[in-house]
Amino acid sequence: MMHLRLQKPPEETGTPELLAIRGVRKAFGDHVVLDDVSLEVGRGDITLIVGANGSGKSTLLRCVAGLTSFEGSAKILGQNPRSAARRGLIGYLPQLVALPESVTVSEVIAFFARLRGMSLRRPADLARAVPLPDGFLPPLDLPIGTLSGGMRRRVALAAAIIGSPPLVLLDEPDASLDEEHSASLWETMQALRSAGGTALIAMPLLVTSLLRHDLATVADRAVLLEAGRVVHDGSLGSLRPTLALGSPRLMSVGSR
């Protein structure tokens, strides 16, 4: 079983939740993407943000990561996520990642390590810094341009969680991963949870994905977004009956 050591937050604020999202609204022109989204995520919680394409999942993660402006607030231990003091506490994996094709796997990992104030001088240092099972990463000397889509995804995931930041934001992290590496991903999330880490994970509204046994053992909670609003907030199991029946109206599992 994997064991992780999380980065220690710079200071404690007395707030019980690690992440507090309150009244978040985001619009692009007249198109409202997020509409009054509020939720709190405690330390050590693995929360799924579930929804169909266009429901606002990716935008919500970008708001929490401090990468886009929005109305309302998103706080990490009471602090704005854009604060320089909090940059080292967030690991973020976007849905689409563009890595320079001429650099090697080890150079990508070392670059993101330096952003977190870490120095990786030896392969053993890299292995300790990236909390992933052996064999998850492609060979370190391979250029990114030679890697398949799934391999690139694995490198991007490693870059997001290097140093085991207390808050991890993952946008459809198992996209392009084969079954073996997908299982390794959720094993890593289980270890993160056991170590007291917190994750917000966007997942597509697919029955085959959400009924996975390994996902059910990791996720504490599932928040369902529809048209930018939270329509359900509860256990993953509470979504399963509706998903298994293939109901076209997922609004029925919760209320506005």
Coordinates of C-alpha atoms in Angstrom, one line a residue:
M1 CA 0.0 0.0 0.0
M2 CA 1.3 3.5 -0.8
H3 CA 2.1 6.0 1.9
L4 CA 2.2 9.7 1.3
R5 CA 3.6 12.6 3.2
L6 CA 1.7 15.9 2.5
Q7 CA 3.2 19.3 2.4
K8 CA 2.6 21.2 5.6
P9 CA 0.4 24.3 5.3
P10 CA 2.4 27.5 6.1
E11 CA 0.0 28.3 9.0
E12 CA -3.2 27.2 10.5
T13 CA -6.2 29.5 10.3
G14 CA -8.7 27.7 12.6
T15 CA -11.1 27.0 9.7
P16 CA -12.4 23.5 9.8
E17 CA -12.7 23.1 6.0
L18 CA -9.8 23.1 3.6
L19 CA -11.8 24.5 0.8
A20 CA -14.8 26.8 1.0
I21 CA -16.7 27.8 -2.2
R22 CA -19.4 30.3 -1.7
G23 CA -21.8 31.9 -4.3
V24 CA -19.5 31.3 -7.2
R25 CA -20.8 32.6 -10.5
K26 CA -19.0 32.7 -13.8
A27 CA -20.4 33.9 -17.2
F28 CA -18.9 34.3 -20.6
G29 CA -20.9 37.2 -22.0
D30 CA -24.6 36.2 -21.7
H31 CA -23.8 32.5 -21.1
V32 CA -23.8 31.6 -17.4
V33 CA -21.4 28.7 -16.8
L34 CA -21.6 28.6 -13.0
D35 CA -24.6 29.8 -11.1
D36 CA -24.4 30.4 -7.3
V37 CA -22.2 27.3 -6.6
S38 CA -21.5 26.8 -2.9
L39 CA -19.8 23.9 -1.2
E40 CA -17.3 23.1 1.5
V41 CA -14.7 20.4 1.4
G42 CA -13.0 19.2 4.5
R43 CA -9.5 18.0 4.9
G44 CA -9.0 14.5 3.8
D45 CA -12.1 14.4 1.6
I46 CA -12.1 13.2 -2.0
T47 CA -15.0 14.9 -3.7
L48 CA -16.2 14.2 -7.3
I49 CA -17.6 17.0 -9.4
V50 CA -19.9 15.1 -11.7
G51 CA -21.7 16.4 -14.8
A52 CA -22.3 16.3 -18.5
N53 CA -20.2 18.2 -21.0
G54 CA -20.8 21.9 -20.5
S55 CA -22.1 21.6 -17.0
G56 CA -19.4 23.8 -15.5
K57 CA -17.0 21.2 -14.0
S58 CA -13.8 22.4 -15.6
T59 CA -14.7 26.0 -15.0
L60 CA -15.3 25.4 -11.3
L61 CA -11.8 23.8 -11.0
R62 CA -10.2 26.7 -12.8
C63 CA -11.9 29.1 -10.4
V64 CA -10.6 27.1 -7.4
A65 CA -7.1 27.1 -8.9
G66 CA -7.3 30.9 -9.3
L67 CA -6.9 30.7 -13.0
T68 CA -10.0 32.7 -14.0
S69 CA -12.0 35.6 -12.5
F70 CA -15.4 35.0 -11.1
E71 CA -18.0 36.4 -8.7
G72 CA -18.3 35.0 -5.2
S73 CA -15.4 33.4 -3.3
A74 CA -13.2 30.3 -3.2
K75 CA -10.9 30.1 -0.2
I76 CA -8.2 27.6 0.8
L77 CA -7.8 27.7 4.6
G78 CA -9.4 31.1 4.5
Q79 CA -7.0 32.4 1.9
N80 CA -7.5 33.5 -1.7
P81 CA -6.2 30.7 -4.0
R82 CA -4.3 33.3 -6.0
S83 CA -2.3 34.2 -3.0
A84 CA 1.4 33.5 -3.4
A85 CA 1.5 31.9 0.0
R86 CA -1.0 29.3 -1.2
R87 CA 0.5 28.4 -4.6
G88 CA 2.4 25.4 -3.1
L89 CA -0.8 24.0 -1.6
I90 CA -2.6 23.3 -4.9
G91 CA -1.9 20.7 -7.6
Y92 CA -3.9 21.1 -10.8
L93 CA -4.4 18.8 -13.8
P94 CA -6.5 20.4 -16.5
Q95 CA -8.5 18.4 -19.0
L96 CA -6.2 19.4 -21.9
V97 CA -2.4 19.7 -21.3
A98 CA 0.1 20.9 -23.8
L99 CA 3.7 19.9 -22.9
P100 CA 6.8 20.9 -24.9
E101 CA 7.5 18.0 -27.2
S102 CA 11.3 18.5 -27.2
V103 CA 11.8 18.1 -23.4
T104 CA 12.1 14.8 -21.6
V105 CA 9.8 13.3 -19.0
S106 CA 12.4 14.0 -16.2
E107 CA 12.8 17.6 -17.4
V108 CA 9.0 18.2 -17.1
I109 CA 8.9 16.7 -13.6
A110 CA 12.0 18.7 -12.5
F111 CA 10.4 21.9 -13.8
F112 CA 7.2 21.5 -11.8
A113 CA 9.3 20.4 -8.8
R114 CA 11.2 23.7 -8.9
L115 CA 7.9 25.6 -9.0
R116 CA 7.2 24.0 -5.6
G117 CA 10.6 24.9 -4.2
M118 CA 12.0 21.4 -4.6
S119 CA 15.3 20.3 -6.1
L120 CA 15.5 16.9 -7.8
R121 CA 19.2 16.1 -8.3
R122 CA 18.9 12.3 -8.6
P123 CA 16.4 9.8 -9.9
A124 CA 15.8 8.6 -6.3
D125 CA 14.7 12.2 -5.5
L126 CA 12.2 12.2 -8.3
A127 CA 10.8 8.9 -7.2
R128 CA 10.2 10.2 -3.7
A129 CA 8.7 13.5 -4.9
V130 CA 6.1 11.9 -7.2
P131 CA 3.7 9.8 -5.2
L132 CA 2.8 7.3 -7.9
P133 CA 3.2 3.5 -8.1
D134 CA 6.3 2.1 -9.7
G135 CA 5.9 1.9 -13.5
F136 CA 3.3 4.6 -13.7
L137 CA 5.6 7.1 -15.4
P138 CA 7.1 6.4 -18.8
P139 CA 10.9 6.1 -19.1
L140 CA 12.3 9.4 -17.8
D141 CA 14.7 10.0 -20.7
L142 CA 12.0 9.9 -23.4
P143 CA 11.0 13.2 -25.1
I144 CA 7.4 14.2 -24.7
G145 CA 7.0 14.2 -28.4
T146 CA 7.5 10.4 -28.6
L147 CA 4.8 9.6 -26.0
S148 CA 1.3 8.4 -26.7
G149 CA -1.7 10.4 -25.4
G150 CA -2.0 8.1 -22.4
M151 CA 1.7 8.5 -21.5
R152 CA 1.5 12.3 -21.7
R153 CA -1.5 12.2 -19.4
R154 CA 0.5 10.2 -16.9
V155 CA 3.3 12.7 -17.0
A156 CA 0.8 15.6 -16.5
L157 CA -0.7 13.9 -13.6
A158 CA 2.7 13.4 -12.0
A159 CA 3.4 17.1 -12.5
A160 CA 0.1 18.0 -10.8
I161 CA 0.7 15.9 -7.6
I162 CA 4.5 16.2 -7.2
G163 CA 5.3 17.0 -3.6
S164 CA 1.8 15.7 -2.5
P165 CA 0.1 19.2 -2.2
P166 CA -2.7 19.2 0.4
L167 CA -5.3 20.2 -2.3
V168 CA -5.4 18.4 -5.6
L169 CA -7.6 19.5 -8.5
L170 CA -8.0 16.9 -11.3
D171 CA -10.1 17.3 -14.4
E172 CA -11.1 13.9 -15.7
P173 CA -7.7 12.4 -14.6
D174 CA -8.2 8.9 -16.1
A175 CA -9.0 10.2 -19.6
S176 CA -6.7 8.3 -22.1
L177 CA -5.5 5.9 -19.3
D178 CA -5.7 2.2 -19.8
E179 CA -7.3 0.0 -17.1
E180 CA -4.0 -0.7 -15.4
H181 CA -2.9 2.9 -15.0
S182 CA -6.4 4.0 -14.2
A183 CA -6.3 1.6 -11.3
S184 CA -2.9 3.0 -10.2
L185 CA -4.4 6.5 -10.3
W186 CA -7.2 5.6 -7.9
E187 CA -4.7 3.7 -5.7
T188 CA -2.8 7.0 -5.5
M189 CA -6.0 8.9 -4.6
Q190 CA -6.7 6.3 -1.8
A191 CA -3.2 6.9 -0.4
L192 CA -3.8 10.7 -0.7
R193 CA -7.0 10.4 1.3
S194 CA -5.3 8.2 3.9
A195 CA -2.6 10.8 4.4
G196 CA -5.2 13.5 5.0
G197 CA -5.0 15.0 1.5
T198 CA -7.9 16.6 -0.2
A199 CA -9.0 16.3 -3.8
L200 CA -11.6 17.8 -6.1
I201 CA -12.0 15.6 -9.1
A202 CA -14.2 16.4 -12.2
M203 CA -15.7 13.3 -13.8
P204 CA -17.9 12.9 -16.8
L205 CA -21.5 11.7 -16.3
L206 CA -20.9 8.2 -17.6
V207 CA -22.4 5.1 -16.0
T208 CA -19.3 3.0 -16.7
S209 CA -17.0 5.5 -15.0
L210 CA -19.1 6.2 -11.9
L211 CA -20.1 2.6 -11.2
R212 CA -16.4 1.6 -10.9
H213 CA -15.7 -0.2 -7.7
D214 CA -12.3 1.4 -7.2
L215 CA -13.8 4.9 -7.6
A216 CA -16.5 4.1 -5.0
T217 CA -13.9 3.1 -2.5
V218 CA -12.1 6.4 -2.9
A219 CA -14.7 9.0 -3.2
D220 CA -16.4 10.4 -0.1
R221 CA -18.9 12.5 -1.9
A222 CA -20.4 13.4 -5.4
V223 CA -21.6 16.8 -6.3
L224 CA -23.7 16.8 -9.5
L225 CA -23.7 19.9 -11.7
E226 CA -26.3 20.6 -14.2
A227 CA -26.3 23.9 -16.3
G228 CA -23.8 25.4 -13.8
R229 CA -25.9 24.7 -10.7
V230 CA -25.5 22.1 -7.9
V231 CA -28.5 19.8 -8.1
H232 CA -27.2 17.0 -5.9
D233 CA -24.7 16.8 -3.1
G234 CA -24.2 13.4 -1.4
S235 CA -22.5 10.1 -1.5
L236 CA -21.6 8.5 -4.8
G237 CA -23.9 5.6 -3.9
S238 CA -26.9 8.0 -3.8
L239 CA -26.3 8.7 -7.5
R240 CA -26.0 5.0 -8.5
P241 CA -29.7 4.0 -8.7
T242 CA -30.4 6.9 -11.1
L243 CA -27.3 6.2 -13.1
A244 CA -27.9 2.5 -13.3
L245 CA -31.4 3.1 -14.6
G246 CA -30.1 5.6 -17.2
S247 CA -32.6 8.2 -16.2
P248 CA -32.6 11.1 -18.6
R249 CA -33.6 13.5 -15.8
L250 CA -30.8 13.5 -13.3
M251 CA -32.4 16.5 -11.7
S252 CA -34.6 14.0 -9.9
V253 CA -31.8 13.0 -7.6
G254 CA -31.6 16.4 -5.9
S255 CA -33.2 19.8 -5.8
R256 CA -32.1 23.3 -6.5

